[in-house]
Amino acid sequence: MIKDYMDKILALFLILALSPIFLFLIFFNFVFNGRPIFFIQERSGKEKKKIKLIKLRTIQLDNKKISKVKYTFMGNFFRRSGLDEIFQLFNIIKGDLSFVGPRPLYMKYNDLYDKDQLQRIKVKPGLTGLAQIHQYNGITWEEKIRYDLKYVQDINFLLDIKIIIKTFFKIIFRIFDTNFNTISDEFKGTKNNDK
């Protein structure tokens, strides 16, 4: 409960402080990527609650339909820098997200988790998480979920601060790493899945 209040207070402060940057990103994305400016995605929140994530649109339009594989030049930069997800501060205000927690995944993945993996949706998802600060090209879904479960088991204020600090360094490294892959494979369940 305290974490929820702190999340919302910090998110509100950042929204007010960064409002000029928000306006610049909206204008910049409109000029270089056109409309729609935002891309709303349905994801799974805590206890399988359906949430709608707000993102800057980073993918090209093909015959007025959003392409899932073609990224604009600036869109790719937004993804690498994490700027495409900065508007999810509004999701935190709404109560859908926390600053730190397992990243919200697609609703369809809920049916692919085994009993242990379902623990990752027992807490509110976050803008960043333990899996994200360890994530790099080649990390498996089993490893990602293992980090998520470790976070759920060890969740505490100091761990959150540590993850947030490491996230900033991770983003800086990612911006300048030309080999970093921003596209994730689909989760298809793991060999531990007992369903």
XYZ file of C-alpha atoms in Angstrom:
195
model
C 0.000 0.000 0.000
C 2.807 2.416 0.902
C 4.551 1.477 -2.334
C 1.398 2.360 -4.308
C 1.201 5.817 -2.732
C 4.904 6.472 -3.311
C 4.583 5.325 -6.926
C 1.705 7.701 -7.615
C 3.315 10.671 -5.879
C 6.594 10.177 -7.757
C 4.784 9.614 -11.068
C 2.762 12.818 -10.615
C 5.925 14.769 -9.783
C 7.714 13.400 -12.868
C 4.750 14.125 -15.146
C 4.701 17.750 -14.005
C 8.486 18.110 -14.128
C 8.823 16.422 -17.525
C 5.738 17.932 -19.164
C 7.852 20.002 -21.621
C 9.615 16.789 -22.687
C 6.248 15.059 -23.086
C 5.042 17.831 -25.385
C 8.283 17.721 -27.363
C 8.029 13.933 -27.807
C 4.429 14.192 -28.976
C 5.349 16.890 -31.508
C 8.527 15.084 -32.604
C 6.723 11.773 -33.048
C 3.948 13.464 -35.026
C 6.457 15.125 -37.387
C 8.610 12.041 -38.001
C 6.162 9.153 -37.526
C 2.793 10.747 -38.217
C -0.449 9.620 -36.662
C -1.481 7.870 -34.535
C 1.027 9.290 -32.072
C 0.255 6.752 -29.371
C 0.000 2.985 -29.458
C -2.284 1.421 -26.858
C -1.526 -2.204 -25.973
C -3.604 -4.568 -23.870
C -1.471 -6.367 -21.313
C -1.957 -8.464 -18.202
C -1.768 -6.664 -14.870
C -1.887 -7.933 -11.315
C -4.089 -11.006 -10.874
C -4.715 -11.139 -14.657
C -6.415 -7.728 -14.702
C -6.510 -6.366 -18.247
C -4.648 -3.085 -18.512
C -3.967 -0.748 -21.422
C -0.371 0.428 -21.725
C 0.323 3.812 -23.283
C 3.294 3.953 -25.657
C 4.594 6.263 -28.310
C 4.015 4.569 -31.650
C 7.363 3.321 -32.910
C 6.258 0.991 -35.694
C 5.365 1.799 -39.272
C 1.902 1.832 -40.747
C 1.228 -0.510 -43.654
C -1.996 0.353 -45.505
C -3.201 2.194 -42.398
C -2.573 -0.878 -40.263
C 0.181 -1.097 -37.682
C 3.077 -3.302 -38.697
C 4.472 -5.512 -35.948
C 7.927 -5.786 -37.433
C 8.861 -2.536 -39.193
C 10.264 0.208 -36.975
C 10.795 3.797 -38.047
C 14.288 5.243 -37.550
C 13.156 7.471 -34.686
C 10.887 4.717 -33.430
C 13.880 2.450 -33.023
C 15.677 5.175 -31.045
C 12.606 5.662 -28.837
C 12.557 1.941 -28.070
C 16.274 1.724 -27.336
C 16.138 4.765 -25.071
C 12.908 3.737 -23.359
C 11.280 7.040 -24.340
C 8.417 5.144 -25.986
C 7.329 3.996 -22.531
C 7.669 7.275 -20.627
C 3.941 7.932 -20.990
C 3.300 4.855 -18.839
C 3.741 7.232 -15.911
C 0.025 7.843 -16.510
C -0.545 4.088 -16.068
C 1.138 4.405 -12.668
C -1.182 7.282 -11.724
C -4.117 5.129 -12.813
C -2.885 2.305 -10.575
C -2.161 -0.226 -13.314
C 1.623 -0.147 -12.937
C 4.344 0.328 -10.372
C 7.774 1.782 -11.078
C 9.339 -1.618 -10.374
C 7.850 -5.057 -10.942
C 7.656 -7.773 -13.575
C 6.949 -6.209 -16.953
C 3.313 -6.650 -18.043
C 3.041 -9.260 -20.765
C 0.263 -10.199 -23.194
C -2.957 -11.582 -21.732
C -2.575 -14.770 -23.782
C 0.612 -15.637 -21.890
C -1.359 -16.168 -18.667
C -2.471 -19.562 -19.949
C 1.122 -20.611 -20.670
C 2.574 -20.172 -17.181
C 3.048 -23.148 -14.895
C 1.925 -22.920 -11.249
C 5.183 -21.386 -10.063
C 5.385 -18.902 -12.913
C 1.891 -17.617 -12.120
C 3.440 -15.968 -9.048
C 4.824 -13.241 -11.326
C 1.318 -11.794 -11.693
C 0.662 -11.761 -7.947
C 2.247 -8.307 -7.781
C 1.636 -5.154 -9.777
C 3.718 -5.034 -12.992
C 6.326 -2.323 -13.400
C 8.020 0.067 -15.807
C 11.214 -1.849 -15.126
C 12.151 -4.929 -13.188
C 14.823 -7.357 -12.133
C 14.623 -9.174 -15.461
C 15.106 -5.927 -17.397
C 18.391 -5.000 -15.705
C 19.740 -8.459 -16.536
C 18.203 -8.672 -19.979
C 20.387 -8.690 -23.043
C 20.430 -10.443 -26.405
C 19.977 -14.163 -25.976
C 18.323 -14.225 -22.550
C 15.667 -16.935 -22.476
C 12.092 -16.672 -21.303
C 12.916 -19.112 -18.506
C 15.606 -16.721 -17.272
C 13.344 -13.684 -17.557
C 10.594 -15.331 -15.555
C 13.101 -16.666 -13.019
C 14.213 -13.069 -12.362
C 10.564 -11.995 -12.077
C 9.900 -14.698 -9.490
C 13.012 -13.729 -7.546
C 11.743 -10.160 -7.412
C 8.334 -11.296 -6.152
C 10.040 -13.305 -3.401
C 12.534 -10.591 -2.393
C 10.478 -7.431 -2.996
C 11.561 -4.513 -0.809
C 12.243 -0.776 -1.007
C 16.038 -1.045 -1.285
C 15.742 -3.594 -4.081
C 13.452 -1.208 -5.975
C 15.963 1.634 -5.639
C 18.771 -0.640 -6.825
C 16.749 -1.724 -9.882
C 15.820 1.868 -10.789
C 19.459 3.014 -10.615
C 20.663 0.059 -12.674
C 17.905 0.702 -15.222
C 19.306 4.169 -15.972
C 22.760 2.742 -16.640
C 21.225 -0.052 -18.709
C 19.357 2.444 -20.900
C 22.487 4.534 -21.502
C 24.404 1.408 -22.512
C 21.549 0.269 -24.737
C 21.352 3.558 -26.643
C 24.948 3.263 -27.822
C 24.966 -0.491 -28.393
C 24.226 -0.989 -32.092
C 23.926 -4.758 -31.620
C 21.129 -4.557 -29.086
C 17.961 -6.259 -30.283
C 14.727 -4.499 -29.307
C 12.474 -7.264 -30.655
C 11.498 -10.123 -28.339
C 10.416 -13.579 -29.393
C 6.950 -14.797 -28.513
C 6.583 -16.634 -25.221
C 5.333 -20.145 -26.005
C 5.465 -21.679 -22.564
C 8.416 -23.418 -20.985
C 9.449 -26.982 -20.501
C 8.377 -26.614 -16.878
C 4.815 -25.893 -17.924
C 2.553 -28.531 -16.358
C -0.723 -27.593 -18.003
